[in-house]
Short mmCIF file of C-alpha atoms and ligand atoms in Angstrom, two decimals:
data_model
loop_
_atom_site.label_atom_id
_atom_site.label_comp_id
_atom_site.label_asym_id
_atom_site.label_seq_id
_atom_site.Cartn_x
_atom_site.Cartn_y
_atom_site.Cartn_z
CA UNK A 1 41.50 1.16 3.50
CA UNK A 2 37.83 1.34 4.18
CA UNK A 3 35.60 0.35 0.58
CA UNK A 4 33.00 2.75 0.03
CA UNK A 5 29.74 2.33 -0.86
CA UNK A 6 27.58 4.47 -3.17
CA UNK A 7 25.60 7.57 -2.10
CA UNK A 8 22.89 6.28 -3.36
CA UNK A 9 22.54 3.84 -1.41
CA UNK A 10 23.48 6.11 1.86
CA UNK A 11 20.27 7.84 0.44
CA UNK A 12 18.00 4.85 1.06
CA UNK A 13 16.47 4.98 4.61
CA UNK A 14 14.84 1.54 6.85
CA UNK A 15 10.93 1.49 6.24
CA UNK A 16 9.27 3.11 9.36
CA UNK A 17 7.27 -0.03 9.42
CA UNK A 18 10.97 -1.95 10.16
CA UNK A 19 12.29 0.43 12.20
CA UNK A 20 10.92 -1.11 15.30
CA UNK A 21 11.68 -4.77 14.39
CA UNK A 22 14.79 -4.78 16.56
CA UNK A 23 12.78 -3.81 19.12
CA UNK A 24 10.01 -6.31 19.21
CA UNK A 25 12.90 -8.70 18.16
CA UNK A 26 14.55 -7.43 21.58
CA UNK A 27 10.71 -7.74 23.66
CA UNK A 28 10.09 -11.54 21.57
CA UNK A 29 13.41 -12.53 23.06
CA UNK A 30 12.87 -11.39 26.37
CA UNK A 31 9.87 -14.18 26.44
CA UNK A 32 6.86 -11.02 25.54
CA UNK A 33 4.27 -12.53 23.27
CA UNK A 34 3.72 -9.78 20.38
CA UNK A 35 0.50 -9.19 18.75
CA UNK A 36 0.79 -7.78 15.29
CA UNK A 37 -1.57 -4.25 14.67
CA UNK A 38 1.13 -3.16 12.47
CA UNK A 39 1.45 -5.46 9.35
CA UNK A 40 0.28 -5.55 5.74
CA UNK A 41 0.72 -9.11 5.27
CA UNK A 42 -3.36 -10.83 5.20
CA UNK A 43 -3.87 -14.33 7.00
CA UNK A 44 -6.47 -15.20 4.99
CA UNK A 45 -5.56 -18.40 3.29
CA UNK A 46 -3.78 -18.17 -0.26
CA UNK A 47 -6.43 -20.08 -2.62
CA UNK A 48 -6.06 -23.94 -3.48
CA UNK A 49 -6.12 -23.54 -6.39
CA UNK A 50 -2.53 -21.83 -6.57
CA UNK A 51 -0.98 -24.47 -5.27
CA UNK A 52 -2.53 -26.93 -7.44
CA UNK A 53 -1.48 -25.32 -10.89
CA UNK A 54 2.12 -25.36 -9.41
CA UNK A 55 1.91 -28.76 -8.36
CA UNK A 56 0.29 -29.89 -12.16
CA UNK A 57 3.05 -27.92 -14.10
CA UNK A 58 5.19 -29.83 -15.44
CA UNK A 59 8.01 -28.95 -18.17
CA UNK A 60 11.48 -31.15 -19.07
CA UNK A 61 13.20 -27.96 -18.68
CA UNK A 62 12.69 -24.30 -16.92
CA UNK A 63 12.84 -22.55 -19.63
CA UNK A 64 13.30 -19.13 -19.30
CA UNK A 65 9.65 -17.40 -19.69
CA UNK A 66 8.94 -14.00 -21.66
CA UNK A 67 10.06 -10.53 -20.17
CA UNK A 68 6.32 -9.23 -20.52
CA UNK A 69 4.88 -11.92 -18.21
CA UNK A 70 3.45 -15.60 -19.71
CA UNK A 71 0.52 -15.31 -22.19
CA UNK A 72 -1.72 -17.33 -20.53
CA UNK A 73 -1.43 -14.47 -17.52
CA UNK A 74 -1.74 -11.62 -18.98
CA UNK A 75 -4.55 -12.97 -21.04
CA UNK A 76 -6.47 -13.80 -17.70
CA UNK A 77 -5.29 -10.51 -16.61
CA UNK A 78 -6.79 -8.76 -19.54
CA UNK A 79 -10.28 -11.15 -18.82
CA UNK A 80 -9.92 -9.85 -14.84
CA UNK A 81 -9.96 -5.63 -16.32
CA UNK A 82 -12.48 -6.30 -18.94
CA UNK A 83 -15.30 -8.18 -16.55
CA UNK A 84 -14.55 -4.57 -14.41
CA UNK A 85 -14.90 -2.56 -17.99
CA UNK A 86 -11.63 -1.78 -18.50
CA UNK A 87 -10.53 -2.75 -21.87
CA UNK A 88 -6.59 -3.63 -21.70
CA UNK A 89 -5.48 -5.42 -24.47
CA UNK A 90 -2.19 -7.72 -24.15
CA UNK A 91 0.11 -5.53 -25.28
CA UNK A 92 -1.19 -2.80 -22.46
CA UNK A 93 0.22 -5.04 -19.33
CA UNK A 94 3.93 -6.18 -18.25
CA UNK A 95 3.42 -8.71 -15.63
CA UNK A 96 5.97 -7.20 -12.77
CA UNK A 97 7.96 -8.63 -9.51
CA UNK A 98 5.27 -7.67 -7.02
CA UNK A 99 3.29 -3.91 -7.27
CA UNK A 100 6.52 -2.81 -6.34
CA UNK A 101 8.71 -3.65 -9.43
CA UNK A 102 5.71 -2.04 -11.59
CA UNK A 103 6.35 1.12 -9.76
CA UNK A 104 10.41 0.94 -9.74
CA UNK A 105 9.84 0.56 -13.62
CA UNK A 106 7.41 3.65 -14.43
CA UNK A 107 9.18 6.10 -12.16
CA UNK A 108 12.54 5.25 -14.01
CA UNK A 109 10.67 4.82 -16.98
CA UNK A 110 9.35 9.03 -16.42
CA UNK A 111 11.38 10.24 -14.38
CA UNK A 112 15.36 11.92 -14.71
CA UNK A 113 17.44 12.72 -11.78
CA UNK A 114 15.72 16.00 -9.58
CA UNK A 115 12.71 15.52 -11.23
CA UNK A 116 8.86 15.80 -8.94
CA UNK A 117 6.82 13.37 -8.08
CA UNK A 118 3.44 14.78 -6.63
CA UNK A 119 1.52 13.20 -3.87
CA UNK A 120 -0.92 13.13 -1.22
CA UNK A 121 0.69 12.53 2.21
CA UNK A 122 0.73 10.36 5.14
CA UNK A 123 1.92 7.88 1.67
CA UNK A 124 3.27 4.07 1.46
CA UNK A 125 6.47 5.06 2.80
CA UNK A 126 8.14 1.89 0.30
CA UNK A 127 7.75 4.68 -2.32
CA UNK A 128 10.50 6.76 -0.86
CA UNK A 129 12.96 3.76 -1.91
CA UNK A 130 12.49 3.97 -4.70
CA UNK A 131 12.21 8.43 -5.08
CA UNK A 132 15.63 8.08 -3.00
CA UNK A 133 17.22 5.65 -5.18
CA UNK A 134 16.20 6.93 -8.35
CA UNK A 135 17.00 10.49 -7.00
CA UNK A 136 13.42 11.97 -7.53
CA UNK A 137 12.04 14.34 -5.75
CA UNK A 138 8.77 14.18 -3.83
CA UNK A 139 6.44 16.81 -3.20
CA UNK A 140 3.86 16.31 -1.04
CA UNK A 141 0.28 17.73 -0.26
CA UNK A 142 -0.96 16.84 2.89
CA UNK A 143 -3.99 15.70 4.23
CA UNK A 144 -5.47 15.55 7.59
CA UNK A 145 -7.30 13.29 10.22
CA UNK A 146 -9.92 15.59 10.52
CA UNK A 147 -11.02 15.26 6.93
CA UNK A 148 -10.61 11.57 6.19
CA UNK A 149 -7.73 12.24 4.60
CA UNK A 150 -9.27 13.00 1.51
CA UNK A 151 -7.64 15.26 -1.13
CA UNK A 152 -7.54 19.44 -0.41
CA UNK A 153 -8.18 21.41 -3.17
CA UNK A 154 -7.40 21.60 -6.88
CA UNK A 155 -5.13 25.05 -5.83
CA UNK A 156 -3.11 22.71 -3.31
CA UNK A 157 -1.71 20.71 -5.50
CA UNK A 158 -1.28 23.03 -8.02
CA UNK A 159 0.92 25.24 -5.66
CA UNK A 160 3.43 22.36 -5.65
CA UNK A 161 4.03 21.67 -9.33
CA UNK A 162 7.19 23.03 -11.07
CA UNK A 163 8.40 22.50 -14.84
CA UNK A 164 10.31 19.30 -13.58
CA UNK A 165 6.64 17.86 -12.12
CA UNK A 166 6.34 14.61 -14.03
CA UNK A 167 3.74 12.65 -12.88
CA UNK A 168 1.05 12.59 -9.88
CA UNK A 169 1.21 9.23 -7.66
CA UNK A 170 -1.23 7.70 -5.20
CA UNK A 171 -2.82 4.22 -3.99
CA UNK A 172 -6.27 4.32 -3.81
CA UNK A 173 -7.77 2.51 -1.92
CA UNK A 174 -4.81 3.80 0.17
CA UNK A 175 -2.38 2.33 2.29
CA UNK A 176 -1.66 4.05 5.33
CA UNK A 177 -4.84 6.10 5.37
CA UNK A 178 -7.54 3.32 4.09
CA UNK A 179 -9.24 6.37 2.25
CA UNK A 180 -10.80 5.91 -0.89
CA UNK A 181 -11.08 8.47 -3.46
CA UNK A 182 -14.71 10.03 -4.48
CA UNK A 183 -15.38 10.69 -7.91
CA UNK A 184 -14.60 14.09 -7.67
CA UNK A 185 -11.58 13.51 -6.66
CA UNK A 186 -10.55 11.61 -9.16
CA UNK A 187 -11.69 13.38 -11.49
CA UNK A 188 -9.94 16.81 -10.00
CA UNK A 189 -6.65 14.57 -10.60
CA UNK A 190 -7.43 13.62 -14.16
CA UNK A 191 -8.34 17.53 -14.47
CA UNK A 192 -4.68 18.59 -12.75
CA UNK A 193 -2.82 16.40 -15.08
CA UNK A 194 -4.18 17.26 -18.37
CA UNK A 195 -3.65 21.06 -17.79
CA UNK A 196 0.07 20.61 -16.44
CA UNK A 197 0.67 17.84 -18.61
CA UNK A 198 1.24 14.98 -15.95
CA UNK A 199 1.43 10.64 -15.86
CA UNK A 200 -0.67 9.46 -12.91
CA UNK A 201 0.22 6.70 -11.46
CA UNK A 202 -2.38 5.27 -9.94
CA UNK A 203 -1.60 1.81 -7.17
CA UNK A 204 -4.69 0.22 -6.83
CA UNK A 205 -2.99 -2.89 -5.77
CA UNK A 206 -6.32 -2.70 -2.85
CA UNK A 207 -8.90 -2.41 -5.25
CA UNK A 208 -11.39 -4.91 -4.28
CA UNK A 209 -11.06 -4.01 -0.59
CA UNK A 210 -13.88 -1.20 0.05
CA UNK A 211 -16.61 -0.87 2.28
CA UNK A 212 -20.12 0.67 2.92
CA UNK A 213 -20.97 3.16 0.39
CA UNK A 214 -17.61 3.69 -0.97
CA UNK A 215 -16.88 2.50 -4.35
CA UNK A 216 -13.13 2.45 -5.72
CA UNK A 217 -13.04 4.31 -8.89
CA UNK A 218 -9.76 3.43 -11.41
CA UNK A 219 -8.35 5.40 -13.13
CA UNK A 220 -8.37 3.29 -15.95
CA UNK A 221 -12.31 3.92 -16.66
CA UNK A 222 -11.17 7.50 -17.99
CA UNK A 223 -11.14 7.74 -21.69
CA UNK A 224 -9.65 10.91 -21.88
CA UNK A 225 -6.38 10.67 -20.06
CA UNK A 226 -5.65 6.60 -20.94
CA UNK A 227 -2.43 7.75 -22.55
CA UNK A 228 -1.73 9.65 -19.13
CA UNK A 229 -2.61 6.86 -16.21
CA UNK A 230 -0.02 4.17 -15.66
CA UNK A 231 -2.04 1.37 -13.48
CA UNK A 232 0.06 -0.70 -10.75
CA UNK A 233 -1.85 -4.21 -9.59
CA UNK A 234 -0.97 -7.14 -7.70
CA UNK A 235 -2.04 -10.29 -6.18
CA UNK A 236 -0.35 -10.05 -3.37
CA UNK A 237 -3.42 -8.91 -1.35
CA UNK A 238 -5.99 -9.42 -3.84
CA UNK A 239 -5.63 -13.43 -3.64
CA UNK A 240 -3.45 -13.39 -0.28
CA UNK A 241 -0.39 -14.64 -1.97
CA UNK A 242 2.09 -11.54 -1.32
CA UNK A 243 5.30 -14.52 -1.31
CA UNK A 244 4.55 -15.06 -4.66
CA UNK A 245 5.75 -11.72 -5.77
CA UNK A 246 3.18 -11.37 -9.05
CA UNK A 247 1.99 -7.75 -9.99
CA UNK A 248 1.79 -6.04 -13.36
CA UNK A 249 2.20 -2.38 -14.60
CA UNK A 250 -0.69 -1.19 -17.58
CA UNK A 251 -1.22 1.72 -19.35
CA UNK A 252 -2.43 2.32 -22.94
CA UNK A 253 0.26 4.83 -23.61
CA UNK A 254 2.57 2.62 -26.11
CA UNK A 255 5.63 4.11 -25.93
CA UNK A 256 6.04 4.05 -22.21
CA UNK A 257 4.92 0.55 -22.11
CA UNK A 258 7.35 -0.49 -24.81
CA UNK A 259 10.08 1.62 -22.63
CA UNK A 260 8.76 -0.27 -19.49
CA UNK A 261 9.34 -3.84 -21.39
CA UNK A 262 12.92 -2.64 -21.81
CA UNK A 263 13.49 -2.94 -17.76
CA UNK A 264 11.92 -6.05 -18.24
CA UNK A 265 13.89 -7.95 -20.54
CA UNK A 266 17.29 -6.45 -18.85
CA UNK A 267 15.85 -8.86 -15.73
CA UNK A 268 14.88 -11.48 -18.03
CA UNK A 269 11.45 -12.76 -16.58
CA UNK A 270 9.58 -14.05 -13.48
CA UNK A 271 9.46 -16.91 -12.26
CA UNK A 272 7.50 -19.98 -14.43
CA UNK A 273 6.08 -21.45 -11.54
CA UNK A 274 4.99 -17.89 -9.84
CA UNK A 275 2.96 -17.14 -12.53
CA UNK A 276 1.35 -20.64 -13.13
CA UNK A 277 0.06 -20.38 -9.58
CA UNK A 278 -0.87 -16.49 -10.41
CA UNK A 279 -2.69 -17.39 -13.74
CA UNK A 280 -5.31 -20.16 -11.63
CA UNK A 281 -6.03 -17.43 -9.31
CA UNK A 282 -6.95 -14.93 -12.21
CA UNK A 283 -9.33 -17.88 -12.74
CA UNK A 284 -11.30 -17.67 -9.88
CA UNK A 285 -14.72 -16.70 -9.62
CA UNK A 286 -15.24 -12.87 -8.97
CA UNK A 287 -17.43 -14.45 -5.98
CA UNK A 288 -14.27 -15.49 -4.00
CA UNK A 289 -13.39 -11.60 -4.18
CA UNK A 290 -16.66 -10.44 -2.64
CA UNK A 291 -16.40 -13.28 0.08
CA UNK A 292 -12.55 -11.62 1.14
CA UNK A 293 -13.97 -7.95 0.91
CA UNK A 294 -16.91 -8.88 3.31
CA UNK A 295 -14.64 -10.31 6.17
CA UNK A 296 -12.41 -7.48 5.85
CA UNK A 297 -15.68 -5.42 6.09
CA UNK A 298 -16.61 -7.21 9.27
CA UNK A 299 -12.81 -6.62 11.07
CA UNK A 300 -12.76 -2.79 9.99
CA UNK A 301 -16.21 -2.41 11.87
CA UNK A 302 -14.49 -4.25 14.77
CA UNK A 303 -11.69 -2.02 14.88
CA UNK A 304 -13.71 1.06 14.66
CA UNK A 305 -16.25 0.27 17.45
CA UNK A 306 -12.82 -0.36 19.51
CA UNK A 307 -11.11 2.83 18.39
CA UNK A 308 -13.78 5.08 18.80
CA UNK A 309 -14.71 3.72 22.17
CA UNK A 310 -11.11 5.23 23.31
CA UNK A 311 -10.79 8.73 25.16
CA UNK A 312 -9.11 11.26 22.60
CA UNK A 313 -8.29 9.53 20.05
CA UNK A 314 -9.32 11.36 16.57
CA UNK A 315 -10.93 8.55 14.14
CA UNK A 316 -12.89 7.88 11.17
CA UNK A 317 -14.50 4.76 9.92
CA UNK A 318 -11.46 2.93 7.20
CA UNK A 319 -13.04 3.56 3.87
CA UNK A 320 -10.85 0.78 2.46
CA UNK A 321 -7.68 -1.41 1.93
CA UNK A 322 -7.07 -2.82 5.59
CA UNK A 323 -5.87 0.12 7.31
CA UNK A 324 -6.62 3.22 9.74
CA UNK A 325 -4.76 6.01 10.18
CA UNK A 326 -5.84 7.34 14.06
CA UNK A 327 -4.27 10.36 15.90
CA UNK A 328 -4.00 9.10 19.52
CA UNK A 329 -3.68 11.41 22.90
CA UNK A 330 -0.04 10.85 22.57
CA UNK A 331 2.92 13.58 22.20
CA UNK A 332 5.15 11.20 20.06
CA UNK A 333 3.28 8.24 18.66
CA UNK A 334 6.79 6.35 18.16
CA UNK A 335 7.59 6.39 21.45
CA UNK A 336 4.66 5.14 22.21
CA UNK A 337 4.95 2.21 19.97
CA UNK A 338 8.69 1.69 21.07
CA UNK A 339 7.19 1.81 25.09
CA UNK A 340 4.66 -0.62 24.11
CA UNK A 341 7.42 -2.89 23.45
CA UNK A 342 10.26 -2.12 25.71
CA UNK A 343 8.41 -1.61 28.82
CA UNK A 344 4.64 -2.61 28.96
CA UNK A 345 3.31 -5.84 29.01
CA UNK A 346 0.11 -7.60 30.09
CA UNK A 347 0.28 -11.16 31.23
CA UNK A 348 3.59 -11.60 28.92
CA UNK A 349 2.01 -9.75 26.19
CA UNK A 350 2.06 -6.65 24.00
CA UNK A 351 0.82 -4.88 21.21
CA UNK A 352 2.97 -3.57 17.73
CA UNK A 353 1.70 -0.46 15.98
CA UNK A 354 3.08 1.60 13.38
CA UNK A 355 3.86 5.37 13.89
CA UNK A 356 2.73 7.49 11.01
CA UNK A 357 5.39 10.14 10.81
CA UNK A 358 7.21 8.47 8.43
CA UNK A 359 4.76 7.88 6.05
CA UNK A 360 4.75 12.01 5.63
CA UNK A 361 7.34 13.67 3.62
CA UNK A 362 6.61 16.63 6.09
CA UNK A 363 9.00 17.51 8.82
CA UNK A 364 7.08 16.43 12.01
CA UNK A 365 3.24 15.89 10.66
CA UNK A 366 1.59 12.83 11.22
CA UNK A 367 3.61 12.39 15.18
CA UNK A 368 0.73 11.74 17.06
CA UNK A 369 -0.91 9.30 14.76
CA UNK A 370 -0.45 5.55 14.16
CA UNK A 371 -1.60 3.30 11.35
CA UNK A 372 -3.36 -0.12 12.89
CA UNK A 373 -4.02 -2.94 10.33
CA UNK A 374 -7.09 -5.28 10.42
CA UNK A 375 -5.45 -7.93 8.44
CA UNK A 376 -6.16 -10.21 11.14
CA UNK A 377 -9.29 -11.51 12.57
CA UNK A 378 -11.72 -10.30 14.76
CA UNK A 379 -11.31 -12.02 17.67
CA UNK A 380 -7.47 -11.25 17.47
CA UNK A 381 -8.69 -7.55 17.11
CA UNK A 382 -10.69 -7.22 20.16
CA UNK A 383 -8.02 -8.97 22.20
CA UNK A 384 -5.74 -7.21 20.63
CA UNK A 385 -7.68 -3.60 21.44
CA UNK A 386 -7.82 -4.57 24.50
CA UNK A 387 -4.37 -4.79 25.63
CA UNK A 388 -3.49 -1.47 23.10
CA UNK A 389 -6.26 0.51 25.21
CA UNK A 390 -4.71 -0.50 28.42
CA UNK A 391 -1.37 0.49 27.33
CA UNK A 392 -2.56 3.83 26.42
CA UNK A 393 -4.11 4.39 30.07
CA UNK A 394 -0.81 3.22 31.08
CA UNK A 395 1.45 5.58 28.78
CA UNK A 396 -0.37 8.34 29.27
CA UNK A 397 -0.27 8.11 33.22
CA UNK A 398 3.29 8.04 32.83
CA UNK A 399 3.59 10.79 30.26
CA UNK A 400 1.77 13.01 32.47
CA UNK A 401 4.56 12.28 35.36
CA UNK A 402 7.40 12.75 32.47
CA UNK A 403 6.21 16.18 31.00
C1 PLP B 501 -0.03 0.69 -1.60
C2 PLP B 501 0.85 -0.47 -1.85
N1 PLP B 501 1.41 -0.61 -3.05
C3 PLP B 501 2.21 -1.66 -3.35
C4 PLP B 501 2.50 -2.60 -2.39
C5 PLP B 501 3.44 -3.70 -2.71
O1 PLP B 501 2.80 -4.80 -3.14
P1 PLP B 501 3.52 -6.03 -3.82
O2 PLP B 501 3.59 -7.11 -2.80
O3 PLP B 501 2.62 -6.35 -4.94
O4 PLP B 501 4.87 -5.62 -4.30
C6 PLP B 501 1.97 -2.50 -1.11
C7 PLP B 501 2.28 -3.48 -0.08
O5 PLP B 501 1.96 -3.37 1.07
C8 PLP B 501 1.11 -1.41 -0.84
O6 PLP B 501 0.55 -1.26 0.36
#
């Protein structure tokens, strides 16, 4: 007889950002060369000095470290929030596996069975692993191309809460969209969640990453809802060192941390030498920061003076992080993507994009519109643009034959 396996985890779908993995797997094996517009993963070098701290540390024995994270790194995370005026003390920060544990952690830590998430969509689709797994529900308010993707009104989001609502979640600077929240729309949050009684949880693991005139506001410069906000960080793209799987979960509100620090100690602790490496690159001049913003500055320009350049296509300039979401002259951007692997090629090579839809909760929104990533340089960009535009031409000749 057949062993079953959980509903639960028949709940859990493949990230949209995997789903086309067998089929580049399928184009890399057929001898295409595949250039990546579709990944979250930085090449800017991971800093020196992380590797040095690992290769110093010495102990006789592994010991086991604390559940909350080593002092030494949460004390340099505490330094890294107060230089930005945010005053965290120790006991306000559980150093987590990644941004990702932080977030596994608050929504069990808020949320019951069929209770609401609210949220702005096209959203890091990673989220929904953990909503499906917990058994959460999302409801989502969706925003549009056309307006930056910035957040609709204060009536919008209000439509969507119910009695089980529990919290409010975004990224910001956000990943797919690479919008960053004005003022005023943080503040219309804060506002929504003090009159219906809501967390925020606010994943601002992209911080330092935003350009021009924007400015990333955290949540965690507003007095009056500190017991409210639950803050998720990382290094992973902060310091370019997403392998070594260091992020943290804060909040001021004491009894949800001390409820958080329960899921920690039932997983024991990180690893030592993880957060050795993590605690030299809290150490680092704020400088080093700056430097990393400006050449990811420098590639979103790139990108948009390619994208805009291109007939139809819907885009605005990235705000932030080191994404844009663009709605392209296509019917079905996932076909497109899967075409661009399958069955177009330029001299051997090809391009790998990510189709939106599934970073909506929304039946069918978001179809025509694809998420491209400047995490790599800006000569890689243009070549990369290059091909992407001529696959387009291509496509669309061909869709015009088809429909
Ligand atoms: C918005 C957002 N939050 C969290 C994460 C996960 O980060 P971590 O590597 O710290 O788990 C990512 C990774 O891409 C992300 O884009």
């Amino acid at each position: 007889m057949e062993l079953e396996l959980s509903q639960r985890i028949g709940k859990l779908k493949t990230s949209p950002i995997r789903k086309l993995i067998p089929y580049g797997e399928e184009a890399t094996r057929k001898g295409k060369i595949i250039h990546h517009l579709n990944i979250g993963q930085p090449d800017i070098k991971t800093p020196l000095e992380f590797y040095d701290a690992v290769r110093n540390y010495f102990e006789p024995v592994l010991k086991y470290a604390n559940s909350a994270g080593t002092p030494e790194l949460i004390n340099e995370i505490k330094n890294y929030y107060s230089r930005r005026k945010m005053n965290y003390s120790i006991d306000d920060i559980l150093v987590t596996s990644g941004g990702v544990e932080g977030i596994s952690f608050a929504l069990t830590a808020i949320c019951d069975v069929g209770d609401e998430i609210l949220i702005p969509e096209p959203y890091y689709a990673n989220y929904n692993s953990f909503f499906n797994t917990l058994e959460i529900n999302v409801k989502a308010v969706t925003t549009y191309a056309e307006t930056g993707f910035h957040l609709p009104s204060m009536e919008e989001f209000e439509k969507k809460i119910t009695p089980r609502t529990r919290a409010i979640m975004l990224s910001n600077p956000s990943n797919p969209t690479g919008t960053v929240y004005r003022k005023e729309e943080i503040e219309m949050i804060a506002q929504i969640s003090k009159k219906h009684n809501l967390y925020i949880i606010s994943d601002e693991v992209y911080r330092e990453f935003v350009y021009g005139e924007n400015k990333a506001i955290s949540f965690g410069t507003f007095k009056d809802i500190e017991d409210r906000v639950i803050l998720i960080d990382s290094i992973s793209k902060r310091y370019s060192a997403c392998g070594s799987r260091i992020g943290c979960v804060i909040s001021k509100n004491k009894k949800l941390i001390q409820s958080i620090y329960k899921l920690c100690q039932a997983r024991l602790c990180l690893p030592t030498l993880e957060m050795i490496g993590a605690t030299a690159l809290y150490k680092i001049d704020d400088s080093y920061l700056e430097e990393v913003r400006k050449e990811y500055e420098k590639r979103r320009n790139v990108l948009y003076n390619e994208l805009r350049e291109i007939e139809g296509v819907i885009v605005r300039e990235s705000e932030g992080a080191f994404y844009s979401v663009v709605k392209f002259p296509v019917k079905d951007a996932e076909k497109f993507a899967i075409w661009l692997l399958e069955e177009f090629e330029i001299n051997g090579e090809t391009v790998m994009i990510t189709p939106v839809e599934g970073f909506y909760k929304t039946k069918g929104a978001g179809r025509d519109e694809i998420r491209i990533s400047y995490a790599i340089d800006e000569l890689k960009i243009t070549q990369t643009m290059a091909i992407l535009k001529e696959g387009l031409k291509r496509y669309l000749k061909e869709e015009s034959k088809r429909y």
